[in-house]
PDB file of C-alpha atoms in Angstrom:
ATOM      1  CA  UNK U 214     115.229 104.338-134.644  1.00  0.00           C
ATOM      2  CA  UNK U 215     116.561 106.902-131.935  1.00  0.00           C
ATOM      3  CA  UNK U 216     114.638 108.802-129.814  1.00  0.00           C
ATOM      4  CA  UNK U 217     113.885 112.237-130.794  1.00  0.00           C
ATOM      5  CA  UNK U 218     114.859 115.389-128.655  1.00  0.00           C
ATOM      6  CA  UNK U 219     111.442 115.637-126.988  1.00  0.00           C
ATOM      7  CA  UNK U 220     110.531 111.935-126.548  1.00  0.00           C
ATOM      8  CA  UNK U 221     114.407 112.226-123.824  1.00  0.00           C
ATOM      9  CA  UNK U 222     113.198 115.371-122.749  1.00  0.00           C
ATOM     10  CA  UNK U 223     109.881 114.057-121.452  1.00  0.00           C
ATOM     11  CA  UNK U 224     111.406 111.127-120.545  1.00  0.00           C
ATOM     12  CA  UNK U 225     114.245 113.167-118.288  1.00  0.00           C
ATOM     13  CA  UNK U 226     112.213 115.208-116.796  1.00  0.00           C
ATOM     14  CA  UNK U 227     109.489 112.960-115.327  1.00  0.00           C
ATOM     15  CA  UNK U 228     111.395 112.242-112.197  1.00  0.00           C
ATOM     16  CA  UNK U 229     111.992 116.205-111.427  1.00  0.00           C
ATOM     17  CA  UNK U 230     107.848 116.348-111.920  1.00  0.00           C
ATOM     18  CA  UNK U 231     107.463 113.801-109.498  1.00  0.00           C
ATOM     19  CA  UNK U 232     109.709 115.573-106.733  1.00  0.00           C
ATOM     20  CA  UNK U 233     107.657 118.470-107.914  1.00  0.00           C
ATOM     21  CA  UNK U 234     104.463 117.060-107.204  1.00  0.00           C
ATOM     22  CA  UNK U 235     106.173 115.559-103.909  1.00  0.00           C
ATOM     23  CA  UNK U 236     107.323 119.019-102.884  1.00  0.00           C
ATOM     24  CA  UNK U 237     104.169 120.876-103.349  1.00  0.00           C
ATOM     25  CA  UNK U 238     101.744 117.696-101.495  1.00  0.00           C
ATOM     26  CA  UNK U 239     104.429 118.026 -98.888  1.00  0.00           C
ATOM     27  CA  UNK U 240     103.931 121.264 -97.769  1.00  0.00           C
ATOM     28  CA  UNK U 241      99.793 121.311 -98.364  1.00  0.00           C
ATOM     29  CA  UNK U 242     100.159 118.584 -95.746  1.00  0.00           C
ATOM     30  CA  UNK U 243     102.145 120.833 -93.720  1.00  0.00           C
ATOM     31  CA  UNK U 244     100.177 123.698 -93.888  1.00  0.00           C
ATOM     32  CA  UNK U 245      97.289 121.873 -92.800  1.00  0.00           C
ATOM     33  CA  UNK U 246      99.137 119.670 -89.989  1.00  0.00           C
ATOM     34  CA  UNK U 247     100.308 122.836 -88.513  1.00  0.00           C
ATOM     35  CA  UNK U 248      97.577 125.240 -89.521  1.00  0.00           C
ATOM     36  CA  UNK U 249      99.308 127.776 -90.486  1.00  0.00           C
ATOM     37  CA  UNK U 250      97.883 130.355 -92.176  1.00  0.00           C
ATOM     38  CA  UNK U 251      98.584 130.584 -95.973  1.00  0.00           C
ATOM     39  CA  UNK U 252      97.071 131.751 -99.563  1.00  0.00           C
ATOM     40  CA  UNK U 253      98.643 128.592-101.049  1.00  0.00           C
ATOM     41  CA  UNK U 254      97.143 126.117 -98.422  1.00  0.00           C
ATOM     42  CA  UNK U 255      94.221 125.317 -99.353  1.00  0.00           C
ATOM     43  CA  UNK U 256      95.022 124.494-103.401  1.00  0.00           C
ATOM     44  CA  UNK U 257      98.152 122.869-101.791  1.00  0.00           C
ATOM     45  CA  UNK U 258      96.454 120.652 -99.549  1.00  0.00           C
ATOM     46  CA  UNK U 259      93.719 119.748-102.079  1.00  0.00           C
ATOM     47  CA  UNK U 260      96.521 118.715-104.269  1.00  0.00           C
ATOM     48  CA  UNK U 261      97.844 116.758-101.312  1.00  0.00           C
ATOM     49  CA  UNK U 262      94.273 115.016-100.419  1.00  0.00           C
ATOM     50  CA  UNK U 263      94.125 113.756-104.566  1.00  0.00           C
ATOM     51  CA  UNK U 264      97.310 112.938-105.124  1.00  0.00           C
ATOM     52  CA  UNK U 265      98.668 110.501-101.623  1.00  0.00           C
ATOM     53  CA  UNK U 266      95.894 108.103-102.093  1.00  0.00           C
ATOM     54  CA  UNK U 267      95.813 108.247-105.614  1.00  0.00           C
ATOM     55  CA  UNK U 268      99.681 107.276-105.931  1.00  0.00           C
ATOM     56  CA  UNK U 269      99.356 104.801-103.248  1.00  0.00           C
ATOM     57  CA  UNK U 270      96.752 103.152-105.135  1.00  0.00           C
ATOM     58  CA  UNK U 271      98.476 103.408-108.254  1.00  0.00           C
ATOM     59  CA  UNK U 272     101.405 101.953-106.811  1.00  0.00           C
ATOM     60  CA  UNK U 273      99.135  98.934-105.175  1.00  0.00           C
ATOM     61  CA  UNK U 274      97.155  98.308-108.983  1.00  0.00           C
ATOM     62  CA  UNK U 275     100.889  97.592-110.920  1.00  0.00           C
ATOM     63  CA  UNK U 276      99.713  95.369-113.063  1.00  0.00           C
ATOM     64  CA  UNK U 277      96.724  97.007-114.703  1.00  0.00           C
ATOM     65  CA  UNK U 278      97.810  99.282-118.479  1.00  0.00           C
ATOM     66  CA  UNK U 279      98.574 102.819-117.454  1.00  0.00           C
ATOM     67  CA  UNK U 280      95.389 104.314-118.130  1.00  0.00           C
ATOM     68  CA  UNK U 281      92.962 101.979-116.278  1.00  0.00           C
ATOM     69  CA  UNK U 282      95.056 102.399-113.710  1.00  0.00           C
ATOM     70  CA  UNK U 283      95.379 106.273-113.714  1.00  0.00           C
ATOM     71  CA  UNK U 284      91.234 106.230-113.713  1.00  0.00           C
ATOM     72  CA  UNK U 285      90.979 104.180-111.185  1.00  0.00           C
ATOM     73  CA  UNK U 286      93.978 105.530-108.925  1.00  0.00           C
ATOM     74  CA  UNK U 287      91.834 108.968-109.238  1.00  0.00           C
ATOM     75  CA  UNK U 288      88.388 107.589-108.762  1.00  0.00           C
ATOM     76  CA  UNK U 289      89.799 105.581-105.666  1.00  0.00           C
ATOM     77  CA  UNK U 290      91.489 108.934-104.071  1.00  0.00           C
ATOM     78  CA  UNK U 291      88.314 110.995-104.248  1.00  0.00           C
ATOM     79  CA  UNK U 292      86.343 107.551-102.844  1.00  0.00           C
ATOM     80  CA  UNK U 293      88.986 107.472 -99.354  1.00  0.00           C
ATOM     81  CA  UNK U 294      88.587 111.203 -99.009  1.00  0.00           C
ATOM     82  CA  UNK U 295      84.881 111.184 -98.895  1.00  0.00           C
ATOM     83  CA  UNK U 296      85.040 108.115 -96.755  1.00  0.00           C
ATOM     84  CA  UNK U 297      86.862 109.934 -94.751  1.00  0.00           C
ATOM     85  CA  UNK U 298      85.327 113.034 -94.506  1.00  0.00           C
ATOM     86  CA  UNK U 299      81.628 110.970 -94.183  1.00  0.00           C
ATOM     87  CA  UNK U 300      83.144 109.020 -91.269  1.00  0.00           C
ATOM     88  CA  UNK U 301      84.443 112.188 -89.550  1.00  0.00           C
ATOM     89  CA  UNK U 302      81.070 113.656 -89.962  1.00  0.00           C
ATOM     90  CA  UNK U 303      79.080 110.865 -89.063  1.00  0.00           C
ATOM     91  CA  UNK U 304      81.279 110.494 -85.290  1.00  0.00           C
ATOM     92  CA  UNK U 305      80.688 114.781 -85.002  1.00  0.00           C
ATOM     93  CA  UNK U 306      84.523 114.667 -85.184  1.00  0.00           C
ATOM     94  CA  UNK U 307      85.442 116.816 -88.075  1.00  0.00           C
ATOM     95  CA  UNK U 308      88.782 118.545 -88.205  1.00  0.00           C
ATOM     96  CA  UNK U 309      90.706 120.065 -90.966  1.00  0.00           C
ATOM     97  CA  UNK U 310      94.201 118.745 -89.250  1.00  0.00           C
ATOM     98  CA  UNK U 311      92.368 114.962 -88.486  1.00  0.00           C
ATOM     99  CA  UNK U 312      91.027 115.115 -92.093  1.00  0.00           C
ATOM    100  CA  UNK U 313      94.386 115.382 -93.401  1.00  0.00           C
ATOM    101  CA  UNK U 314      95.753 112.883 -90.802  1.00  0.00           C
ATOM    102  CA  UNK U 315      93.995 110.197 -91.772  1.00  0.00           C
ATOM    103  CA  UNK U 316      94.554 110.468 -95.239  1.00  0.00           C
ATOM    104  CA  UNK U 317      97.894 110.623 -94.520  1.00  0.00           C
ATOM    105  CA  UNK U 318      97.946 107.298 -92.635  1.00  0.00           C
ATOM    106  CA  UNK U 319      95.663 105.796 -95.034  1.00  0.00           C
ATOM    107  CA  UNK U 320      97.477 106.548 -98.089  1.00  0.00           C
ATOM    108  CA  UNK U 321     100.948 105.434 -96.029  1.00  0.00           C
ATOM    109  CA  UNK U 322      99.149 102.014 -95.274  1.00  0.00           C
ATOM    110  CA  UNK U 323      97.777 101.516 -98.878  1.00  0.00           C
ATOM    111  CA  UNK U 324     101.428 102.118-100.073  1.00  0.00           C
ATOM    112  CA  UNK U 325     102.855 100.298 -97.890  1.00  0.00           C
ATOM    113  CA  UNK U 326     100.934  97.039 -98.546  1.00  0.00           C
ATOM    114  CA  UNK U 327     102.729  96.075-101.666  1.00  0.00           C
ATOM    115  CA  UNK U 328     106.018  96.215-100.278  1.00  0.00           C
ATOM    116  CA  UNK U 329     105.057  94.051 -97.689  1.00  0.00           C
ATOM    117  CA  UNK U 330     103.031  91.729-100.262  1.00  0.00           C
ATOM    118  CA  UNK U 331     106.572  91.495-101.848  1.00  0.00           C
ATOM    119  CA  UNK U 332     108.956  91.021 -98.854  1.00  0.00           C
ATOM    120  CA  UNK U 333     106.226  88.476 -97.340  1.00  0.00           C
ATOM    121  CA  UNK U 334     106.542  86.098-101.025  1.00  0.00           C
ATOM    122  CA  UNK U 335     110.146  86.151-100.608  1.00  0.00           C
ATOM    123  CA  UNK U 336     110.407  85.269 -97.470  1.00  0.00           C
ATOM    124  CA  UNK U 337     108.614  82.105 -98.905  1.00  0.00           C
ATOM    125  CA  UNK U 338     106.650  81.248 -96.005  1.00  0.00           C
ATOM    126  CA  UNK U 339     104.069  82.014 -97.757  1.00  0.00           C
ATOM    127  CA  UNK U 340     104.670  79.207-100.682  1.00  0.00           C
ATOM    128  CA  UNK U 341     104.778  76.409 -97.958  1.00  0.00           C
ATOM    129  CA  UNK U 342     101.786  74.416 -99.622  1.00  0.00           C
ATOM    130  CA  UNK U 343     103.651  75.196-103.669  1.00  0.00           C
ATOM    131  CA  UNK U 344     106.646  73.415-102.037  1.00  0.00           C
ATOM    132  CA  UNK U 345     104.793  70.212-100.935  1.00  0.00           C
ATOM    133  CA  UNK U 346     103.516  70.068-104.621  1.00  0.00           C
ATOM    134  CA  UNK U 347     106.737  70.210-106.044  1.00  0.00           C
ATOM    135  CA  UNK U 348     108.737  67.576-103.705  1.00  0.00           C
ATOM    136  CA  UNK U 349     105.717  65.013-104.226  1.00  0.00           C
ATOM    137  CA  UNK U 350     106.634  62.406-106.539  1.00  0.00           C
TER     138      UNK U 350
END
């Protein structure tokens, strides 16, 4: 059975929705880094604030089905910006620009961790004690 005309469609266009979605968290990020003054900050950064942490998680939870992981992605991205914002509020150090900061470098950490999970198990210095079992007689 071949794909119909709108299953490729969908299927083509997911990657320009994803630069899309890229673009637009980009420059919410931007906005708010530099503070610039803007009608489309503040639903851009919003979008920005939802989105990093929620694709970094998503990309951390790959082996869960698609829609546990979607729900938990977005429950987990509103959970790091409140910690966030509590933990700003609770040191009397809340900024817009710091706000965003740390989300940034949170979300860059959280997406980072699986590549290094990965590079770190093929190093194999990691399966040091599988090794032993498998050389014993």
């Amino acid at each position: 059975m071949q794909p119909t005309r709108k299953q490729t469609l969908g299927k083509e266009s997911l990657p320009l929705l994803a630069g899309a979605a890229v673009g637009v968290g980009g420059v919410g990020a931007v906005l708010a880094l530099a503070d610039i003054g803007s009608p489309i900050r503040a639903p851009f950064t919003l979008f920005f604030l939802l989105v990093a942490p929620g694709a970094a998680l998503a990309a951390a939870l790959r082996g869960l089905d698609p829609l546990s992981r979607a729900v938990i992605a977005a429950a987990g991205a509103v959970v790091v910006d409140l910690l966030v914002s509590q933990g700003m509020l609770a040191l009397h150090m809340w900024s817009v620009r710091g706000g965003v900061g740390v989300v940034t470098a949170m979300s860059a950490t959280l997406f980072l961790l699986p590549l290094a999970r990965r590079a770190y198990s093929r190093d194999g210095s990691c399966d040091s004690g599988r090794d032993a079992e498998r050389q014993a007689p």
